[in-house]
Amino acid sequence: MLVRGSEMAYASGPFEAVTGLVFNRTPDEVTENVTWTHRVGSTTGFALRAEVSACFYGIVNASVAASLGYCWTTEDTVSKDHSLRVPAEHAGWLERSAAMQTLTGEIWVITTAGVCAFRGEASVTGPATDGRPAGALVARYRPITRSERRR
């Protein structure tokens, strides 16, 4: 497969929780060390089917069909330690928005015999792994409930 990219765009993905809840049941702010892991990936694929039919002398029908499919996966996992400050009587957690990249351009699929089986415009999105910052990490909080206070 050959890709001739015409445009590369970068954007942040959706925020996703990367730690469990950290409960602070005390009247003072606490700091907890947490380890977070975030796995981001994408699977891209396409399938192409072509069929040609012909009728000869109104008697004989003939058809030829060909299909081609391809699928690939891109994945990136980041894991780090982080200090999380949790306000009094709150639950806290970390969320991360991964840096994503989208390549738009022309894609050519070449068979093992060197024949171009497919050619067309395509857009592929996956984690940005080219040395850019890995994404945004933010702390989120909510007040603890009565039942969580008693545990």
Short mmCIF file of N, CA and C in Angstrom, two decimals, residues 8-129:
data_model
loop_
_atom_site.label_atom_id
_atom_site.label_comp_id
_atom_site.label_asym_id
_atom_site.label_seq_id
_atom_site.Cartn_x
_atom_site.Cartn_y
_atom_site.Cartn_z
N MET A 8 -1.83 16.85 6.53
CA MET A 8 -1.75 16.21 7.84
C MET A 8 -2.32 17.20 8.84
N ALA A 9 -3.34 16.78 9.58
CA ALA A 9 -3.98 17.66 10.57
C ALA A 9 -3.86 17.02 11.95
N TYR A 10 -3.74 17.84 12.97
CA TYR A 10 -3.64 17.37 14.35
C TYR A 10 -4.78 17.96 15.17
N ALA A 11 -5.34 17.17 16.05
CA ALA A 11 -6.41 17.63 16.92
C ALA A 11 -6.42 16.76 18.17
N SER A 12 -7.12 17.22 19.17
CA SER A 12 -7.26 16.43 20.40
C SER A 12 -8.45 15.51 20.28
N GLY A 13 -8.30 14.34 20.84
CA GLY A 13 -9.41 13.39 20.88
C GLY A 13 -10.32 13.71 22.05
N PRO A 14 -11.33 12.89 22.29
CA PRO A 14 -12.25 13.13 23.42
C PRO A 14 -11.55 12.87 24.75
N PHE A 15 -12.00 13.55 25.81
CA PHE A 15 -11.47 13.28 27.14
C PHE A 15 -12.03 11.96 27.65
N GLU A 16 -11.14 11.15 28.24
CA GLU A 16 -11.52 9.86 28.81
C GLU A 16 -10.87 9.71 30.16
N ALA A 17 -11.60 9.11 31.12
CA ALA A 17 -11.04 8.87 32.46
C ALA A 17 -9.89 7.88 32.35
N VAL A 18 -8.76 8.19 32.98
CA VAL A 18 -7.59 7.30 32.93
C VAL A 18 -7.21 6.77 34.32
N THR A 19 -7.93 7.19 35.37
CA THR A 19 -7.73 6.64 36.71
C THR A 19 -9.10 6.35 37.31
N GLY A 20 -9.07 5.59 38.37
CA GLY A 20 -10.30 5.40 39.14
C GLY A 20 -10.50 6.60 40.07
N LEU A 21 -11.57 6.56 40.83
CA LEU A 21 -11.85 7.64 41.77
C LEU A 21 -10.92 7.59 42.97
N VAL A 22 -10.46 8.76 43.40
CA VAL A 22 -9.68 8.90 44.63
C VAL A 22 -10.56 9.68 45.59
N PHE A 23 -10.93 9.07 46.73
CA PHE A 23 -11.84 9.70 47.68
C PHE A 23 -11.07 10.43 48.77
N ASN A 24 -11.51 11.63 49.09
CA ASN A 24 -10.98 12.39 50.22
C ASN A 24 -12.14 12.60 51.18
N ARG A 25 -12.16 11.85 52.26
CA ARG A 25 -13.24 11.94 53.24
C ARG A 25 -12.86 12.84 54.41
N THR A 26 -11.76 13.56 54.31
CA THR A 26 -11.28 14.42 55.39
C THR A 26 -11.71 15.87 55.15
N PRO A 27 -11.58 16.72 56.19
CA PRO A 27 -11.91 18.15 56.03
C PRO A 27 -10.77 18.95 55.39
N ASP A 28 -9.67 18.31 55.04
CA ASP A 28 -8.52 18.99 54.45
C ASP A 28 -8.23 18.45 53.05
N GLU A 29 -7.57 19.27 52.24
CA GLU A 29 -7.14 18.81 50.91
C GLU A 29 -6.04 17.76 51.08
N VAL A 30 -6.05 16.72 50.25
CA VAL A 30 -5.02 15.68 50.28
C VAL A 30 -4.41 15.55 48.90
N THR A 31 -3.18 15.05 48.87
CA THR A 31 -2.49 14.78 47.61
C THR A 31 -2.19 13.29 47.55
N GLU A 32 -2.63 12.66 46.48
CA GLU A 32 -2.39 11.23 46.27
C GLU A 32 -1.57 11.04 45.01
N ASN A 33 -0.64 10.12 45.04
CA ASN A 33 0.10 9.75 43.83
C ASN A 33 -0.66 8.64 43.13
N VAL A 34 -0.94 8.85 41.86
CA VAL A 34 -1.68 7.86 41.08
C VAL A 34 -0.88 7.55 39.81
N THR A 35 -1.05 6.35 39.32
CA THR A 35 -0.47 5.96 38.03
C THR A 35 -1.62 5.84 37.05
N TRP A 36 -1.47 6.49 35.91
CA TRP A 36 -2.52 6.42 34.90
C TRP A 36 -1.98 5.78 33.63
N THR A 37 -2.85 5.10 32.94
CA THR A 37 -2.53 4.48 31.66
C THR A 37 -3.66 4.78 30.68
N HIS A 38 -3.27 5.17 29.48
CA HIS A 38 -4.27 5.48 28.45
C HIS A 38 -3.85 4.80 27.16
N ARG A 39 -4.75 4.02 26.61
CA ARG A 39 -4.50 3.30 25.36
C ARG A 39 -5.41 3.88 24.29
N VAL A 40 -4.81 4.38 23.23
CA VAL A 40 -5.57 5.01 22.16
C VAL A 40 -5.23 4.29 20.86
N GLY A 41 -6.25 3.98 20.10
CA GLY A 41 -5.99 3.31 18.83
C GLY A 41 -7.12 3.51 17.85
N SER A 42 -6.86 3.12 16.64
CA SER A 42 -7.89 3.18 15.62
C SER A 42 -7.67 2.04 14.65
N THR A 43 -8.76 1.56 14.10
CA THR A 43 -8.70 0.53 13.07
C THR A 43 -9.34 1.12 11.83
N THR A 44 -8.64 1.01 10.74
CA THR A 44 -9.13 1.55 9.47
C THR A 44 -9.17 0.43 8.45
N GLY A 45 -10.18 0.43 7.64
CA GLY A 45 -10.27 -0.60 6.62
C GLY A 45 -11.12 -0.16 5.46
N PHE A 46 -10.98 -0.87 4.39
CA PHE A 46 -11.84 -0.61 3.24
C PHE A 46 -12.00 -1.90 2.46
N ALA A 47 -13.06 -1.95 1.71
CA ALA A 47 -13.31 -3.10 0.83
C ALA A 47 -13.84 -2.57 -0.49
N LEU A 48 -13.44 -3.20 -1.54
CA LEU A 48 -13.84 -2.78 -2.88
C LEU A 48 -14.29 -4.03 -3.63
N ARG A 49 -15.44 -3.93 -4.28
CA ARG A 49 -15.94 -5.04 -5.09
C ARG A 49 -16.38 -4.48 -6.43
N ALA A 50 -15.94 -5.10 -7.47
CA ALA A 50 -16.31 -4.68 -8.82
C ALA A 50 -16.87 -5.89 -9.56
N GLU A 51 -17.90 -5.64 -10.33
CA GLU A 51 -18.51 -6.73 -11.10
C GLU A 51 -18.87 -6.21 -12.49
N VAL A 52 -18.58 -7.02 -13.49
CA VAL A 52 -18.90 -6.67 -14.87
C VAL A 52 -19.75 -7.80 -15.43
N SER A 53 -20.86 -7.44 -16.06
CA SER A 53 -21.76 -8.43 -16.66
C SER A 53 -21.94 -8.12 -18.14
N ALA A 54 -22.14 -9.15 -18.90
CA ALA A 54 -22.39 -8.97 -20.34
C ALA A 54 -23.36 -10.04 -20.81
N CYS A 55 -24.13 -9.69 -21.80
CA CYS A 55 -25.07 -10.63 -22.39
C CYS A 55 -24.73 -10.74 -23.89
N PHE A 56 -24.54 -11.96 -24.37
CA PHE A 56 -24.18 -12.18 -25.76
C PHE A 56 -25.35 -12.83 -26.51
N TYR A 57 -25.75 -12.20 -27.56
CA TYR A 57 -26.81 -12.70 -28.44
C TYR A 57 -28.13 -12.95 -27.70
N GLY A 58 -28.30 -12.31 -26.56
CA GLY A 58 -29.52 -12.47 -25.79
C GLY A 58 -29.67 -13.85 -25.19
N ILE A 59 -28.61 -14.66 -25.23
CA ILE A 59 -28.70 -16.03 -24.74
C ILE A 59 -27.72 -16.29 -23.60
N VAL A 60 -26.47 -15.91 -23.79
CA VAL A 60 -25.42 -16.23 -22.83
C VAL A 60 -25.13 -15.01 -21.94
N ASN A 61 -25.25 -15.20 -20.63
CA ASN A 61 -24.88 -14.17 -19.66
C ASN A 61 -23.55 -14.55 -19.03
N ALA A 62 -22.65 -13.60 -18.98
CA ALA A 62 -21.35 -13.85 -18.35
C ALA A 62 -21.04 -12.70 -17.41
N SER A 63 -20.43 -13.01 -16.28
CA SER A 63 -20.04 -11.95 -15.36
C SER A 63 -18.72 -12.32 -14.69
N VAL A 64 -17.98 -11.29 -14.34
CA VAL A 64 -16.70 -11.44 -13.65
C VAL A 64 -16.75 -10.52 -12.45
N ALA A 65 -16.35 -11.03 -11.28
CA ALA A 65 -16.35 -10.21 -10.06
C ALA A 65 -14.98 -10.29 -9.41
N ALA A 66 -14.58 -9.18 -8.82
CA ALA A 66 -13.31 -9.15 -8.08
C ALA A 66 -13.53 -8.33 -6.83
N SER A 67 -12.88 -8.73 -5.74
CA SER A 67 -12.99 -7.95 -4.50
C SER A 67 -11.62 -7.85 -3.85
N LEU A 68 -11.47 -6.79 -3.08
CA LEU A 68 -10.21 -6.54 -2.39
C LEU A 68 -10.54 -5.87 -1.08
N GLY A 69 -9.89 -6.26 -0.04
CA GLY A 69 -10.10 -5.63 1.26
C GLY A 69 -8.78 -5.49 2.00
N TYR A 70 -8.72 -4.48 2.86
CA TYR A 70 -7.51 -4.27 3.64
C TYR A 70 -7.90 -3.61 4.95
N CYS A 71 -7.21 -3.97 6.04
CA CYS A 71 -7.50 -3.40 7.35
C CYS A 71 -6.19 -3.22 8.10
N TRP A 72 -6.04 -2.11 8.82
CA TRP A 72 -4.84 -1.90 9.62
C TRP A 72 -5.21 -1.19 10.91
N THR A 73 -4.37 -1.37 11.94
CA THR A 73 -4.61 -0.81 13.26
C THR A 73 -3.41 0.02 13.69
N THR A 74 -3.69 1.16 14.31
CA THR A 74 -2.67 2.02 14.90
C THR A 74 -2.98 2.13 16.37
N GLU A 75 -1.98 1.99 17.24
CA GLU A 75 -2.24 2.03 18.67
C GLU A 75 -1.07 2.66 19.40
N ASP A 76 -1.40 3.39 20.48
CA ASP A 76 -0.38 4.04 21.30
C ASP A 76 -0.82 3.93 22.75
N THR A 77 0.09 3.54 23.64
CA THR A 77 -0.21 3.45 25.07
C THR A 77 0.76 4.33 25.83
N VAL A 78 0.20 5.18 26.72
CA VAL A 78 1.01 6.06 27.55
C VAL A 78 0.68 5.76 28.99
N SER A 79 1.70 5.68 29.86
CA SER A 79 1.49 5.43 31.28
C SER A 79 2.47 6.29 32.07
N LYS A 80 1.95 7.00 33.08
CA LYS A 80 2.81 7.88 33.89
C LYS A 80 2.28 7.97 35.31
N ASP A 81 3.16 8.45 36.21
CA ASP A 81 2.77 8.76 37.59
C ASP A 81 2.41 10.23 37.66
N HIS A 82 1.46 10.56 38.55
CA HIS A 82 1.01 11.93 38.66
C HIS A 82 0.49 12.18 40.08
N SER A 83 0.71 13.37 40.60
CA SER A 83 0.15 13.76 41.89
C SER A 83 -1.22 14.39 41.67
N LEU A 84 -2.19 13.91 42.39
CA LEU A 84 -3.56 14.40 42.27
C LEU A 84 -3.97 15.03 43.60
N ARG A 85 -4.23 16.33 43.57
CA ARG A 85 -4.71 17.04 44.77
C ARG A 85 -6.24 16.99 44.77
N VAL A 86 -6.80 16.45 45.86
CA VAL A 86 -8.25 16.29 45.95
C VAL A 86 -8.76 17.19 47.07
N PRO A 87 -9.70 18.11 46.75
CA PRO A 87 -10.26 18.99 47.78
C PRO A 87 -10.98 18.20 48.87
N ALA A 88 -11.20 18.84 50.01
CA ALA A 88 -11.88 18.22 51.14
C ALA A 88 -13.26 17.71 50.72
N GLU A 89 -13.57 16.49 51.17
CA GLU A 89 -14.86 15.85 50.94
C GLU A 89 -15.25 15.81 49.46
N HIS A 90 -14.29 15.48 48.63
CA HIS A 90 -14.51 15.35 47.19
C HIS A 90 -13.90 14.04 46.70
N ALA A 91 -14.33 13.61 45.52
CA ALA A 91 -13.70 12.51 44.80
C ALA A 91 -13.02 13.13 43.58
N GLY A 92 -11.84 12.65 43.27
CA GLY A 92 -11.10 13.18 42.13
C GLY A 92 -10.63 12.08 41.22
N TRP A 93 -10.38 12.41 39.97
CA TRP A 93 -9.85 11.48 38.98
C TRP A 93 -9.16 12.27 37.88
N LEU A 94 -8.39 11.58 37.06
CA LEU A 94 -7.71 12.22 35.94
C LEU A 94 -8.36 11.81 34.63
N GLU A 95 -8.46 12.77 33.71
CA GLU A 95 -8.93 12.51 32.36
C GLU A 95 -7.87 12.97 31.37
N ARG A 96 -7.79 12.28 30.25
CA ARG A 96 -6.79 12.61 29.23
C ARG A 96 -7.46 12.72 27.87
N SER A 97 -6.97 13.67 27.10
CA SER A 97 -7.37 13.84 25.71
C SER A 97 -6.11 13.60 24.88
N ALA A 98 -6.09 12.52 24.13
CA ALA A 98 -4.90 12.16 23.36
C ALA A 98 -4.76 13.04 22.12
N ALA A 99 -3.52 13.29 21.73
CA ALA A 99 -3.24 14.01 20.48
C ALA A 99 -3.47 13.03 19.33
N MET A 100 -4.28 13.43 18.37
CA MET A 100 -4.60 12.57 17.24
C MET A 100 -4.12 13.23 15.94
N GLN A 101 -3.83 12.42 14.95
CA GLN A 101 -3.40 12.93 13.65
C GLN A 101 -4.30 12.34 12.56
N THR A 102 -4.59 13.14 11.56
CA THR A 102 -5.39 12.68 10.43
C THR A 102 -4.62 12.97 9.15
N LEU A 103 -4.35 11.92 8.40
CA LEU A 103 -3.66 12.03 7.12
C LEU A 103 -4.70 11.89 6.02
N THR A 104 -4.77 12.89 5.15
CA THR A 104 -5.68 12.85 4.01
C THR A 104 -4.84 12.85 2.74
N GLY A 105 -5.20 12.05 1.80
CA GLY A 105 -4.45 12.00 0.55
C GLY A 105 -4.91 10.88 -0.35
N GLU A 106 -4.06 10.54 -1.26
CA GLU A 106 -4.36 9.49 -2.24
C GLU A 106 -3.76 8.18 -1.74
N ILE A 107 -4.54 7.13 -1.83
CA ILE A 107 -4.07 5.81 -1.40
C ILE A 107 -4.07 4.88 -2.61
N TRP A 108 -3.00 4.13 -2.74
CA TRP A 108 -2.87 3.15 -3.81
C TRP A 108 -2.62 1.81 -3.16
N VAL A 109 -3.36 0.80 -3.55
CA VAL A 109 -3.12 -0.56 -3.09
C VAL A 109 -2.55 -1.33 -4.27
N ILE A 110 -1.33 -1.83 -4.08
CA ILE A 110 -0.61 -2.55 -5.13
C ILE A 110 -0.59 -4.03 -4.76
N THR A 111 -0.97 -4.89 -5.66
CA THR A 111 -0.94 -6.33 -5.40
C THR A 111 0.49 -6.83 -5.43
N THR A 112 0.69 -8.07 -5.00
CA THR A 112 2.03 -8.66 -5.01
C THR A 112 2.60 -8.78 -6.42
N ALA A 113 1.71 -8.78 -7.42
CA ALA A 113 2.16 -8.84 -8.81
C ALA A 113 2.52 -7.45 -9.35
N GLY A 114 2.37 -6.41 -8.49
CA GLY A 114 2.72 -5.06 -8.91
C GLY A 114 1.62 -4.34 -9.65
N VAL A 115 0.40 -4.86 -9.60
CA VAL A 115 -0.74 -4.25 -10.28
C VAL A 115 -1.49 -3.36 -9.29
N CYS A 116 -1.87 -2.18 -9.75
CA CYS A 116 -2.65 -1.27 -8.90
C CYS A 116 -4.08 -1.79 -8.83
N ALA A 117 -4.48 -2.26 -7.64
CA ALA A 117 -5.82 -2.83 -7.47
C ALA A 117 -6.84 -1.78 -7.03
N PHE A 118 -6.39 -0.72 -6.40
CA PHE A 118 -7.30 0.32 -5.93
C PHE A 118 -6.54 1.64 -5.87
N ARG A 119 -7.22 2.70 -6.25
CA ARG A 119 -6.65 4.03 -6.15
C ARG A 119 -7.78 4.99 -5.83
N GLY A 120 -7.62 5.79 -4.80
CA GLY A 120 -8.68 6.73 -4.44
C GLY A 120 -8.27 7.62 -3.30
N GLU A 121 -9.13 8.56 -2.96
CA GLU A 121 -8.89 9.47 -1.85
C GLU A 121 -9.26 8.77 -0.55
N ALA A 122 -8.48 9.05 0.47
CA ALA A 122 -8.73 8.41 1.76
C ALA A 122 -8.33 9.35 2.88
N SER A 123 -8.86 9.07 4.06
CA SER A 123 -8.51 9.82 5.25
C SER A 123 -8.33 8.81 6.38
N VAL A 124 -7.19 8.87 7.07
CA VAL A 124 -6.86 7.92 8.12
C VAL A 124 -6.55 8.70 9.39
N THR A 125 -7.20 8.34 10.51
CA THR A 125 -6.97 9.00 11.80
C THR A 125 -6.40 7.99 12.79
N GLY A 126 -5.42 8.43 13.58
CA GLY A 126 -4.82 7.58 14.61
C GLY A 126 -4.07 8.43 15.61
N PRO A 127 -3.49 7.80 16.63
CA PRO A 127 -2.75 8.56 17.63
C PRO A 127 -1.53 9.24 17.02
N ALA A 128 -1.23 10.46 17.46
CA ALA A 128 -0.05 11.19 16.98
C ALA A 128 1.17 10.67 17.72
N THR A 129 2.07 10.04 17.01
CA THR A 129 3.26 9.45 17.63
C THR A 129 4.53 10.01 17.01
#
